[in-house]
PDB file of C-alpha atoms in Angstrom:
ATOM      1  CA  UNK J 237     -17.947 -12.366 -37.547  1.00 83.00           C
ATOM      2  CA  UNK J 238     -16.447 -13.862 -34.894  1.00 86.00           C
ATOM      3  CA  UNK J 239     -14.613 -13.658 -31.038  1.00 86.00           C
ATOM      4  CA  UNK J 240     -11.113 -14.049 -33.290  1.00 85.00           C
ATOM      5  CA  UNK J 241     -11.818 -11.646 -35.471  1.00 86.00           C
ATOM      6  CA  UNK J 242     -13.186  -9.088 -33.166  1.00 86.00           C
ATOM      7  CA  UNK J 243      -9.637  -9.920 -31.167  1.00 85.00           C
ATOM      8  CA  UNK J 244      -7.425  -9.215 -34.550  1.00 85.00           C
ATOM      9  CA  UNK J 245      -9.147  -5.966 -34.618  1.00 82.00           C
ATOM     10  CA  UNK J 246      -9.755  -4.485 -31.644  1.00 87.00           C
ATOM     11  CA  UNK J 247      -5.613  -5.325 -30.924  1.00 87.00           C
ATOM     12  CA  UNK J 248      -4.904  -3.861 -34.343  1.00 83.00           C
ATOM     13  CA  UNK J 249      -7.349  -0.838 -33.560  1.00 85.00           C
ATOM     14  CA  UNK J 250      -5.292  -0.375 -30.309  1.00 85.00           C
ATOM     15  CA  UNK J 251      -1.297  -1.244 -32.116  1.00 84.00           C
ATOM     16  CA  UNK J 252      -2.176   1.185 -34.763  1.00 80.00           C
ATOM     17  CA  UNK J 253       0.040  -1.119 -37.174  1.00 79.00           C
ATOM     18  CA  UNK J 254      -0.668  -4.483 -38.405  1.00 82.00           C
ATOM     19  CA  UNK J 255       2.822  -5.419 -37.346  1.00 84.00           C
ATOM     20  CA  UNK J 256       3.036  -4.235 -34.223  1.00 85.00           C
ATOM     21  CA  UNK J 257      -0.922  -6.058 -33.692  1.00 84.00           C
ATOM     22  CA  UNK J 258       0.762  -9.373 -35.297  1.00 84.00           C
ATOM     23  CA  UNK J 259       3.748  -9.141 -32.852  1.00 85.00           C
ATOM     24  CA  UNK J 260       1.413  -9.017 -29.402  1.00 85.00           C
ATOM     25  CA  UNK J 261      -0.919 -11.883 -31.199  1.00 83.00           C
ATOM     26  CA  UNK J 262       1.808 -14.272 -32.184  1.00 86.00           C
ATOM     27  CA  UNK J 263       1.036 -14.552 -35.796  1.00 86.00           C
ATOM     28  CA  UNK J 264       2.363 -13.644 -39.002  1.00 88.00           C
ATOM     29  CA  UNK J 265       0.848 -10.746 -40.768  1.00 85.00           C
ATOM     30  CA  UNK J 266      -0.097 -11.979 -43.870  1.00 87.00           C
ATOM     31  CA  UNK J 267      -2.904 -14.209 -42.097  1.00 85.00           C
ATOM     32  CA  UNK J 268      -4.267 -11.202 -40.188  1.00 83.00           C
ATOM     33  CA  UNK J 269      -4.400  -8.715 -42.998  1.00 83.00           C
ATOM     34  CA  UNK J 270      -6.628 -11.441 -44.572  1.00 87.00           C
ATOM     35  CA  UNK J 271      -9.003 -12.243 -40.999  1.00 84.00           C
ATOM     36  CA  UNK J 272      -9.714  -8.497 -41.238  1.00 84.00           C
ATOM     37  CA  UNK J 273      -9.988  -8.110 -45.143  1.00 85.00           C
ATOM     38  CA  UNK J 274     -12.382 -10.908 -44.442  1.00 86.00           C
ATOM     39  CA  UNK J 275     -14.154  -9.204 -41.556  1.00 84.00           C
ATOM     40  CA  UNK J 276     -14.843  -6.178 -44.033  1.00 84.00           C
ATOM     41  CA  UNK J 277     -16.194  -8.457 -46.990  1.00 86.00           C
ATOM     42  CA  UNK J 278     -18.766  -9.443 -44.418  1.00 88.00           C
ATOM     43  CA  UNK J 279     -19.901  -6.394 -42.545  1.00 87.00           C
ATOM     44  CA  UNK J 280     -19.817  -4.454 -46.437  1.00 88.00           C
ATOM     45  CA  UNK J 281     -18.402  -1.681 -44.775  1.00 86.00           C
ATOM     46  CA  UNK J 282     -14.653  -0.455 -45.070  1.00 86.00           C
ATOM     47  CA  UNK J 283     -13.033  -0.484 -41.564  1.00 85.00           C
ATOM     48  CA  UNK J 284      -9.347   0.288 -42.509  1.00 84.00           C
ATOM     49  CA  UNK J 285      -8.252   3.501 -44.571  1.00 82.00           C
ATOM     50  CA  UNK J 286      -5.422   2.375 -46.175  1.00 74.00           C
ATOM     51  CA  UNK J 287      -2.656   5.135 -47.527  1.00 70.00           C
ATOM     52  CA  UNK J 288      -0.047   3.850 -48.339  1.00 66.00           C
ATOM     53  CA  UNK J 289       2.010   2.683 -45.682  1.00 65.00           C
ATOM     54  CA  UNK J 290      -0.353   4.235 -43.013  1.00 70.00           C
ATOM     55  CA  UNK J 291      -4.035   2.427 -41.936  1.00 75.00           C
ATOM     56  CA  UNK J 292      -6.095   4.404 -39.845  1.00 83.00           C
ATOM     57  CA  UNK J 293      -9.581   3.503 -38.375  1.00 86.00           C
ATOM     58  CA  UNK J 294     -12.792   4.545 -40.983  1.00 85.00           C
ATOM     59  CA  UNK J 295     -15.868   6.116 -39.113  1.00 88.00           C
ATOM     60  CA  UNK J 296     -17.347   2.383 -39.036  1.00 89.00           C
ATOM     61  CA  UNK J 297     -13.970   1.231 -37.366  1.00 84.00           C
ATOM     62  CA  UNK J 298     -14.314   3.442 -34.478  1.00 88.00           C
ATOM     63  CA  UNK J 299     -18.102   2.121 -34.208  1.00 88.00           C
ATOM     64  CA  UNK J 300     -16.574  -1.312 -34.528  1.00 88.00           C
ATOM     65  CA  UNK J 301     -14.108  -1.174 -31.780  1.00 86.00           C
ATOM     66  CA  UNK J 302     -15.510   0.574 -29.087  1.00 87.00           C
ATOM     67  CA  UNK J 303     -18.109  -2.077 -29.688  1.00 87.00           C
ATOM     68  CA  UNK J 304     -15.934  -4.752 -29.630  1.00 85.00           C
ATOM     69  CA  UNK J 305     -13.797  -4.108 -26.788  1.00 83.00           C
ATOM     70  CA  UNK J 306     -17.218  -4.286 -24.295  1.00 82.00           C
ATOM     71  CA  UNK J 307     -18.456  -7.443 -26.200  1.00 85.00           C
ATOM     72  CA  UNK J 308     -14.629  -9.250 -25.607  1.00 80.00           C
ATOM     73  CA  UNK J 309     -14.599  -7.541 -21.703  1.00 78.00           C
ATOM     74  CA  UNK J 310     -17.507  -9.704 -21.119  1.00 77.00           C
ATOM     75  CA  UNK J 311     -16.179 -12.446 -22.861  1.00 77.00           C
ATOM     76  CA  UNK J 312     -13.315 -12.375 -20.863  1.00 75.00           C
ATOM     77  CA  UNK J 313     -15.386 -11.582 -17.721  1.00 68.00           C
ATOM     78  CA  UNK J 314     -17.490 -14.274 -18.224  1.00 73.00           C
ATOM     79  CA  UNK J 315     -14.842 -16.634 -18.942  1.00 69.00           C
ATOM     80  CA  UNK J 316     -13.054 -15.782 -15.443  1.00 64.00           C
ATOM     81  CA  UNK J 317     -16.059 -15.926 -13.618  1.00 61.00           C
ATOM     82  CA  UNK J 318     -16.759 -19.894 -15.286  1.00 63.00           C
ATOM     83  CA  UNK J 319     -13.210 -20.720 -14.000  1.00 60.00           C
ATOM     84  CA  UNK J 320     -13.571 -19.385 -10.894  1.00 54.00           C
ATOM     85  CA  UNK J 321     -16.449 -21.465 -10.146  1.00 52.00           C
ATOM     86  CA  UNK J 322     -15.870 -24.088  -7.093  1.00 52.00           C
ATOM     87  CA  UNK J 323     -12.200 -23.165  -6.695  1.00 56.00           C
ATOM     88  CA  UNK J 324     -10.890 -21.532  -4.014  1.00 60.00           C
ATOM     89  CA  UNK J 325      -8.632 -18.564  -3.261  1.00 71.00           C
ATOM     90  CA  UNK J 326      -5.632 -18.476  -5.623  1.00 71.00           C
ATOM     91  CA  UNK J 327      -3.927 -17.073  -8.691  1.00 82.00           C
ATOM     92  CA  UNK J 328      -2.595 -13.831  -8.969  1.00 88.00           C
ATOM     93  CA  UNK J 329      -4.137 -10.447  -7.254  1.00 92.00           C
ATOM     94  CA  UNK J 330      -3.183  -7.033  -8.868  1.00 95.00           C
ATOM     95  CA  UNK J 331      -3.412  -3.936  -6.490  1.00 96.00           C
ATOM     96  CA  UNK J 332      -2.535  -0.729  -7.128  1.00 96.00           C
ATOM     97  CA  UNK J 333      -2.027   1.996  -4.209  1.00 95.00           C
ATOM     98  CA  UNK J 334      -0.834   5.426  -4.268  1.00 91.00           C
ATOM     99  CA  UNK J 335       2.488   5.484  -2.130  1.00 87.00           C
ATOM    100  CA  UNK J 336       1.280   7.533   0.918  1.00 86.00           C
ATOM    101  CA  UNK J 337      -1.817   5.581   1.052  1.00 90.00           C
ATOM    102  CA  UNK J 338       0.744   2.019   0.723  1.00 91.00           C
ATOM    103  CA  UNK J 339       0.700   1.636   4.704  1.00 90.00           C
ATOM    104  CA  UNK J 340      -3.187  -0.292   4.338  1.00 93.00           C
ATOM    105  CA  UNK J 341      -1.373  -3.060   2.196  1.00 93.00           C
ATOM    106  CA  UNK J 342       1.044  -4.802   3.545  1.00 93.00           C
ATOM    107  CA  UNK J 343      -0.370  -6.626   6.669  1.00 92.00           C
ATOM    108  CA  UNK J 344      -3.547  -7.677   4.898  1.00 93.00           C
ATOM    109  CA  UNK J 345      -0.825  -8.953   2.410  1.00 93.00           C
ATOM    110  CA  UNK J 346       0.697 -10.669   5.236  1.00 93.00           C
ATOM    111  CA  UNK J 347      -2.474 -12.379   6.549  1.00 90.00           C
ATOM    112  CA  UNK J 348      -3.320 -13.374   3.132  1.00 88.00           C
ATOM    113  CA  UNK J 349      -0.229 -15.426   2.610  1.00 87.00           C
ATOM    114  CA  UNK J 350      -1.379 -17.544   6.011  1.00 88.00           C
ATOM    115  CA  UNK J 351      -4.858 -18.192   4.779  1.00 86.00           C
ATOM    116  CA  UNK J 352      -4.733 -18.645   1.099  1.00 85.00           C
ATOM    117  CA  UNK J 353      -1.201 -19.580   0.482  1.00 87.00           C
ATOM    118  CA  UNK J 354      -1.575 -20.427  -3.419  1.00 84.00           C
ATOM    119  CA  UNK J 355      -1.969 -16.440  -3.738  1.00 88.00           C
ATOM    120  CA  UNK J 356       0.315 -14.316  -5.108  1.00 90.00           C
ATOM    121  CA  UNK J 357       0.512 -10.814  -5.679  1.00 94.00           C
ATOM    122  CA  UNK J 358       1.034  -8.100  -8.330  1.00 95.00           C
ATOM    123  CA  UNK J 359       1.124  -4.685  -7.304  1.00 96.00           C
ATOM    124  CA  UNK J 360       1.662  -1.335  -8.882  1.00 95.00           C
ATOM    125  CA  UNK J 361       2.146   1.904  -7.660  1.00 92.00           C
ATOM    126  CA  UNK J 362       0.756   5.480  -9.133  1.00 88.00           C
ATOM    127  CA  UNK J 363      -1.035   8.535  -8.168  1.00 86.00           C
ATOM    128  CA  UNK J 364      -4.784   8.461  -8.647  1.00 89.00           C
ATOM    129  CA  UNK J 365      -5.077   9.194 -11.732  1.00 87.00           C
ATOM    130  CA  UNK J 366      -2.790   6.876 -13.053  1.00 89.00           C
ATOM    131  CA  UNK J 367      -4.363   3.993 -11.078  1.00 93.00           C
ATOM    132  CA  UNK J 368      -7.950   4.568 -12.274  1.00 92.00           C
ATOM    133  CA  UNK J 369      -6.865   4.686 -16.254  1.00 91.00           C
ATOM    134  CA  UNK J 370      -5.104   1.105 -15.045  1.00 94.00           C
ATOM    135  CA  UNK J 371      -8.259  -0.150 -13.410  1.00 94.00           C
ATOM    136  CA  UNK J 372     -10.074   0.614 -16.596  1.00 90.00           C
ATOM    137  CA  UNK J 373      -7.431  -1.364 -18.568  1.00 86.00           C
ATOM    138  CA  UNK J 374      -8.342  -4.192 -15.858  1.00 87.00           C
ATOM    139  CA  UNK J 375      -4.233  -3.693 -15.223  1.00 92.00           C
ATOM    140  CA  UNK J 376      -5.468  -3.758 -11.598  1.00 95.00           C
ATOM    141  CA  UNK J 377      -8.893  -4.935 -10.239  1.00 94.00           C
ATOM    142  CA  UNK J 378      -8.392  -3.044  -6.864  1.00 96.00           C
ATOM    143  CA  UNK J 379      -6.774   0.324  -6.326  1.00 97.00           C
ATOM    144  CA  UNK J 380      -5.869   2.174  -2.710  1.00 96.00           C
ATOM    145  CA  UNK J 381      -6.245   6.284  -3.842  1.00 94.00           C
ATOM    146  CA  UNK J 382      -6.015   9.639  -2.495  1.00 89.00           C
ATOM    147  CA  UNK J 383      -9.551  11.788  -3.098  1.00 87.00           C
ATOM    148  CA  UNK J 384     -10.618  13.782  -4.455  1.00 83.00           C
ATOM    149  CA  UNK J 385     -11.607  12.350  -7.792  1.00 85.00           C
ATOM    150  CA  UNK J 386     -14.714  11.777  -9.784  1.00 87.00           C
ATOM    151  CA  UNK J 387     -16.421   8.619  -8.409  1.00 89.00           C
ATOM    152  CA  UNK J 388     -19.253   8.389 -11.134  1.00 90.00           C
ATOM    153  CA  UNK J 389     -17.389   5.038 -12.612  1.00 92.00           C
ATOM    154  CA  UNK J 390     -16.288   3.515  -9.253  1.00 95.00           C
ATOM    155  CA  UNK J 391     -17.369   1.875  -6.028  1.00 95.00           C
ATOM    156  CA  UNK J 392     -15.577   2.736  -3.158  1.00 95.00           C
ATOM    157  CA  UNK J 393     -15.002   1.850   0.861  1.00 96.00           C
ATOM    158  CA  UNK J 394     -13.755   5.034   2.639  1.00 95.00           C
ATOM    159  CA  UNK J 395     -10.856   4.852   4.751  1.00 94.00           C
ATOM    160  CA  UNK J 396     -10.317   6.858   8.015  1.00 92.00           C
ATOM    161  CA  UNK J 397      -9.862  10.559   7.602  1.00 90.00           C
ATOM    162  CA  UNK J 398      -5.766  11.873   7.907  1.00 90.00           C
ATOM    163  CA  UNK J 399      -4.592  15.383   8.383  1.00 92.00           C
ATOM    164  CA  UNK J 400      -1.528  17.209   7.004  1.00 94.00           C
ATOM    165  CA  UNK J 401       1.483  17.713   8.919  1.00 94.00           C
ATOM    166  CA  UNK J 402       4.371  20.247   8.047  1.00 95.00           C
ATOM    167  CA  UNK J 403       7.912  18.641   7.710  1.00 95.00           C
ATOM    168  CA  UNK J 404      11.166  20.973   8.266  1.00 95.00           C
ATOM    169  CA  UNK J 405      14.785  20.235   7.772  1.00 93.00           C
ATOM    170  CA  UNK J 406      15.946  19.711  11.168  1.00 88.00           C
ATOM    171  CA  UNK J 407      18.434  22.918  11.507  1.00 87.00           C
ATOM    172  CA  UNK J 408      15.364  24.814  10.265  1.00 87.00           C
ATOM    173  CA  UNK J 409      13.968  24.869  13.896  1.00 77.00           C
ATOM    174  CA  UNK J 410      14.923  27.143  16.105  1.00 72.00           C
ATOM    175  CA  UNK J 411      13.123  25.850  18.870  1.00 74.00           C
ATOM    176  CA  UNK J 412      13.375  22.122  18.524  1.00 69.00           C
ATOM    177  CA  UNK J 413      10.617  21.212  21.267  1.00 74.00           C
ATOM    178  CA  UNK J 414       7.982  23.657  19.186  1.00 77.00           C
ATOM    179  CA  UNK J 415       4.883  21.392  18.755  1.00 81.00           C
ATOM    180  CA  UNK J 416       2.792  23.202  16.359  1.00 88.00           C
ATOM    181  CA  UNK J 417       3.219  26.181  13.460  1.00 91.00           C
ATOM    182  CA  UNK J 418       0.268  27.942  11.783  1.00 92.00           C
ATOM    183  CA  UNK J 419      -0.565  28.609   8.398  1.00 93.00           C
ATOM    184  CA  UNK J 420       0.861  32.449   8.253  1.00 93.00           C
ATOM    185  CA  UNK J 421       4.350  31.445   9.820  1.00 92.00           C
ATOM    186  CA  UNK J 422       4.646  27.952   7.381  1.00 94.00           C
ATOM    187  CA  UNK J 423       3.513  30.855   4.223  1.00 94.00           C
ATOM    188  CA  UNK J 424       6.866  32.211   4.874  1.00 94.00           C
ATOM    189  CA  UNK J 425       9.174  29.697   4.107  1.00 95.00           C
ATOM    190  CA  UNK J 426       9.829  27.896   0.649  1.00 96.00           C
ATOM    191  CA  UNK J 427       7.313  24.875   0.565  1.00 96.00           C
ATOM    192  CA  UNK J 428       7.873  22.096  -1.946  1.00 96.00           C
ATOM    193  CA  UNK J 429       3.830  20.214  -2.783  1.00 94.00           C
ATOM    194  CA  UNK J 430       2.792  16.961  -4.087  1.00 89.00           C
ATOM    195  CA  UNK J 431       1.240  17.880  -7.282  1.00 83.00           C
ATOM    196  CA  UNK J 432       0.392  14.605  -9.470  1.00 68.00           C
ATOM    197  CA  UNK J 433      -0.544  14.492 -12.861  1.00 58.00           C
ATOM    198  CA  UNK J 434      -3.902  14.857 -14.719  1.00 55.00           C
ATOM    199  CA  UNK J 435      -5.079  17.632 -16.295  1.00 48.00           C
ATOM    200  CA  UNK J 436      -7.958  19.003 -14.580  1.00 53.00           C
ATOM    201  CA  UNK J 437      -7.929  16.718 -11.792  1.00 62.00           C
ATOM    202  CA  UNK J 438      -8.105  18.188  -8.337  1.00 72.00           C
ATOM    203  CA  UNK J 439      -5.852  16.846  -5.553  1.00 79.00           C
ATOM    204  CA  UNK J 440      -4.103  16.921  -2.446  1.00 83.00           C
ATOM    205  CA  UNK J 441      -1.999  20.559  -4.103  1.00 88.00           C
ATOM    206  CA  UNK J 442      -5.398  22.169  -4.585  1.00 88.00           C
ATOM    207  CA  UNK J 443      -6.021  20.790  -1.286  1.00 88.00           C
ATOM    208  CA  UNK J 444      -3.302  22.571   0.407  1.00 92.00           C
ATOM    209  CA  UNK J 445      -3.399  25.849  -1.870  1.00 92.00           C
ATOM    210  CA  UNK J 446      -7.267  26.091  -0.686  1.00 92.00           C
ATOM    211  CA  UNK J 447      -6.527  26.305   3.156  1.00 92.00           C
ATOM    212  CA  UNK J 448      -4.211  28.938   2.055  1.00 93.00           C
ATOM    213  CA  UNK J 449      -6.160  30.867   0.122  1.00 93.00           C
ATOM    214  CA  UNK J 450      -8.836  30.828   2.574  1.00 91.00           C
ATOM    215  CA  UNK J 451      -6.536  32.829   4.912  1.00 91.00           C
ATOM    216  CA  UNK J 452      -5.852  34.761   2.577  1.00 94.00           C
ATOM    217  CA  UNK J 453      -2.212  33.749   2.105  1.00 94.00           C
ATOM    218  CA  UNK J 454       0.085  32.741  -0.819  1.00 93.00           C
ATOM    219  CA  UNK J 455       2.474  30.386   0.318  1.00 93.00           C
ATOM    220  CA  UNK J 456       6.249  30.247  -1.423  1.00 93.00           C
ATOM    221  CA  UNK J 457       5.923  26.990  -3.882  1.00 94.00           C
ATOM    222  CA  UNK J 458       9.594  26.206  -5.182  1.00 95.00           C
ATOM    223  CA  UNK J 459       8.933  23.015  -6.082  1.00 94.00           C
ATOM    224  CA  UNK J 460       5.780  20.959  -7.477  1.00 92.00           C
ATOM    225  CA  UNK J 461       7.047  16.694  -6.949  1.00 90.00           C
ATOM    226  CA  UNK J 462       4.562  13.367  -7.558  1.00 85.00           C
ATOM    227  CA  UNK J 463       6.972  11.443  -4.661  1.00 88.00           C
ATOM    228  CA  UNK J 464       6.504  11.966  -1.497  1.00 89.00           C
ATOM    229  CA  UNK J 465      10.000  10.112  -1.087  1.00 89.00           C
ATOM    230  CA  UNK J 466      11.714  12.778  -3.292  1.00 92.00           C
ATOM    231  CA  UNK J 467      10.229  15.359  -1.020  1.00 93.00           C
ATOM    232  CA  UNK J 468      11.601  14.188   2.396  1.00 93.00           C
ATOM    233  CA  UNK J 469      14.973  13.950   0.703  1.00 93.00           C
ATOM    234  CA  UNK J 470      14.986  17.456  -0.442  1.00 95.00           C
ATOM    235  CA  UNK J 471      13.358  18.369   2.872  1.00 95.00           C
ATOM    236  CA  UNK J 472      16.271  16.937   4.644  1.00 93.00           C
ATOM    237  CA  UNK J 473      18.969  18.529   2.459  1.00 94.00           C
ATOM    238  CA  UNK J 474      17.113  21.865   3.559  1.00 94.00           C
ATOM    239  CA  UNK J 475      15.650  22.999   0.373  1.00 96.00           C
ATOM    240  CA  UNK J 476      12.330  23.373   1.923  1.00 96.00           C
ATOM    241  CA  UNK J 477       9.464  22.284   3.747  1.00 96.00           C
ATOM    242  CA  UNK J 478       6.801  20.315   2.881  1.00 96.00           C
ATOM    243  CA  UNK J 479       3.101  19.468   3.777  1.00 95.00           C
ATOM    244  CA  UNK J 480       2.099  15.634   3.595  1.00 93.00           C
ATOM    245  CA  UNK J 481      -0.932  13.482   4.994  1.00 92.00           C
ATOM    246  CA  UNK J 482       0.146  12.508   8.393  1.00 91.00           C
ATOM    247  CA  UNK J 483      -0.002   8.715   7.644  1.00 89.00           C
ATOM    248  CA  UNK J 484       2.616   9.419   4.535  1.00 87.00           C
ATOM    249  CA  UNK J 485       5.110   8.629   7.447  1.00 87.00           C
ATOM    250  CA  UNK J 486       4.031   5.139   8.065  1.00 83.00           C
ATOM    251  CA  UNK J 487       5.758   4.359   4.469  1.00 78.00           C
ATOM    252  CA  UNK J 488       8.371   6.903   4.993  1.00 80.00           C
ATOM    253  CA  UNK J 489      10.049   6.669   8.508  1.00 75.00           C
ATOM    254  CA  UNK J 490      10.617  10.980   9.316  1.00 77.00           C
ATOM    255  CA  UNK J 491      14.597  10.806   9.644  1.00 81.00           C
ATOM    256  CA  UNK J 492      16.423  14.124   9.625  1.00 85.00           C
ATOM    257  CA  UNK J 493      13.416  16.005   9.632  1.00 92.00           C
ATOM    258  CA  UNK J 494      11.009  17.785  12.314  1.00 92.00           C
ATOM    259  CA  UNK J 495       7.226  16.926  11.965  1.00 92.00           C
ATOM    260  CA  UNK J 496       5.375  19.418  13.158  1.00 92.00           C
ATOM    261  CA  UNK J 497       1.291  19.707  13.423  1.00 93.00           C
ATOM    262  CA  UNK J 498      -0.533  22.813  11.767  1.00 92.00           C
ATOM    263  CA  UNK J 499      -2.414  25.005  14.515  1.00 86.00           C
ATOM    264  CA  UNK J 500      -5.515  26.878  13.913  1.00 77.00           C
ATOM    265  CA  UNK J 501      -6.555  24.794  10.995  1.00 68.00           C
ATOM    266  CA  UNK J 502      -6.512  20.941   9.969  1.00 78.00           C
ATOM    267  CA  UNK J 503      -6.184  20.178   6.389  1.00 89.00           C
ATOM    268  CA  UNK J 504      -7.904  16.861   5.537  1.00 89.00           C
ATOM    269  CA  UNK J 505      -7.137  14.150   3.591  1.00 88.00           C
ATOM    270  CA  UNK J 506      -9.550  11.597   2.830  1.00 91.00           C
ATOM    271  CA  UNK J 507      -8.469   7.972   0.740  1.00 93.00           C
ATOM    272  CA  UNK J 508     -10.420   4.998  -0.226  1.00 96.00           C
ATOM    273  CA  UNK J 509     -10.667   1.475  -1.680  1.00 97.00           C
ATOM    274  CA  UNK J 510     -11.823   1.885  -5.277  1.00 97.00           C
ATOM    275  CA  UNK J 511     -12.669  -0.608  -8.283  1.00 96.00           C
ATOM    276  CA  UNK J 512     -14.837  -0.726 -11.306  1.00 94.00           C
ATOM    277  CA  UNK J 513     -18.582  -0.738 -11.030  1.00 91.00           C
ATOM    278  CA  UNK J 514     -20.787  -3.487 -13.398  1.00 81.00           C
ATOM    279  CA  UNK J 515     -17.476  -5.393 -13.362  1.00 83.00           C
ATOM    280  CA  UNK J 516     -16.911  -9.065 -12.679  1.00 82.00           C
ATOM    281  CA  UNK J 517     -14.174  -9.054  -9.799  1.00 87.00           C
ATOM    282  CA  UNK J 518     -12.098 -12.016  -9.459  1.00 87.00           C
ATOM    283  CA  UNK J 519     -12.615 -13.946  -5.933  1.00 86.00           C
ATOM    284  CA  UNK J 520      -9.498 -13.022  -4.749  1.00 89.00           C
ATOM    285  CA  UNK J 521     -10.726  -9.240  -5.554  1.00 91.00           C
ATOM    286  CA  UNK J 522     -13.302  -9.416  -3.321  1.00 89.00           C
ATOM    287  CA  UNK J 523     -11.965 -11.253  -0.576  1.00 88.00           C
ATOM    288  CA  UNK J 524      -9.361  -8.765  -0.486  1.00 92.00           C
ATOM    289  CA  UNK J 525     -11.663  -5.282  -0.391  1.00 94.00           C
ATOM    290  CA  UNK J 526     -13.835  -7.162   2.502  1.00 91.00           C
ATOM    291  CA  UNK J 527     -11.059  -6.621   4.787  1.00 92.00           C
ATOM    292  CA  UNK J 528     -11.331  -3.001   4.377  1.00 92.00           C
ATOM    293  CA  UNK J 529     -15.178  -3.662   6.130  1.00 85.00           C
ATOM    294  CA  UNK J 530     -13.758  -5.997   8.476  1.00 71.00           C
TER     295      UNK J 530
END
């Protein structure tokens, strides 16, 4: 058994089909039906039900591949971290960020680009769920989230604390100098929420449903959204209100809306620099998260 093989199988373990694993591989399928018929005749074990048309994963496959997928992470891991010896900043750095949190990127982008000009950057965008399932598929190697979330897997740098604002269609105000509305007066009106997706995964909606509930209130939810963009436009065509971090704005300039702060209480949202713990981080990785210490 070797690297190859375990590569054939894990991708075909992943694909599902032995076409669709030939296809990402680059080889015809007749040779990798045979590397894992061969793989089989050597272990003694049968890692492929085959039923006709459709191969499935035995009990020993499973064992195999979850196996296999840590041995060829530290393959590749180790193979990185042999590169990256003695060269300097370069290469390609994937980030992901959820959008309201996107405002810590771009100048440390920017000074980047001046120091280590043979950089380049990938980055994706996603709620925090979304960016820690591509963090595990080392899609990313550093992510820019929204908490909560489960930090068992993770190391993290916190990032300053925001607070929510409420945002109002502009005609919604009837006094347009009014610098603050509470909780029981913003209960009243139809409210539109971030919610993001990931079942059983608290966020900044149970965030905001909390401070209601802890006064007692049930606020008027007419929309659930995963964009804060799509919720400023609908804002300003006066389907609702909304309640966002504070720093959401930085991204998303507050045009034909009123921002107004929340009296009497101050929702909090806390964010942070994640990535992968007992995980080889490229040197551009960790040049990049030491600005967040800076």
């Amino acid at each position: 058994m070797n690297i190859k093989q375990l590569r054939y199988f894990s991708t075909f373990a992943e694909e599902g089909q032995i076409t669709k694993a030939a296809k990402k591989l680059f080889m015809a399928q007749p040779p990798l039906s045979q590397q894992l018929k061969l793989l089989e005749e050597e272990l003694g074990v049968e890692l492929i039900h085959r039923n006709g048309r459709k191969l499935e994963l035995t009990e020993a496959g499973i064992v195999l591949y979850q196996k296999a997928k840590k041995i060829l992470e530290d393959v590749d891991e180790t193979i990185m971290e042999v590169r990256e010896t003695g060269e300097g900043i370069r290469g390609v750095l994937a980030i992901g960020s959820v959008k309201t949190c996107f405002h810590h990127i771009p100048y440390r982008i920017r000074n980047f680009q001046e120091k280590f000009p043979q950089l380049s950057f990938k980055l994706i965008e996603g709620d925090t769920f979304r960016l820690q399932h591509y963090l595990k598929e080392k899609e990313i190697e550093v992510a820019v989230v929204r908490l909560p979330m489960k930090m068992k897997e993770y190391s993290h740098i916190p990032l300053p604390t925001d607070h929510f604002v409420a945002i109002l269609p502009e005609d919604w105000m009837s006094d347009p100098d009014m610098p603050c509305m509470t909780l029981e007066e913003l209960a009243k009106l139809p409210m539109m929420l971030l919610h993001r997706a990931g079942e059983g995964e608290r966020g900044l909606y149970e965030l905001v449903l909390d401070a209601f509930k802890e006064k007692n209130l049930k606020p008027h939810v007419v929309c659930e959204c995963p964009d804060a963009a799509m919720l400023l436009s609908l804002v300003r065509a006066g389907v609702g209100i909304t309640l966002l971090p504070k720093s959401t704005l930085h991204a998303f300039p507050p045009q034909g809306v009123k921002v107004v702060e929340i009296s009497g209480e101050v929702i909090k949202s806390e964010s942070a620099v994640i990535w992968l713990k007992d995980r080889y981080l490229s040197k551009n990785a960790v040049r990049f998260i030491e600005t967040f210490s800076d």
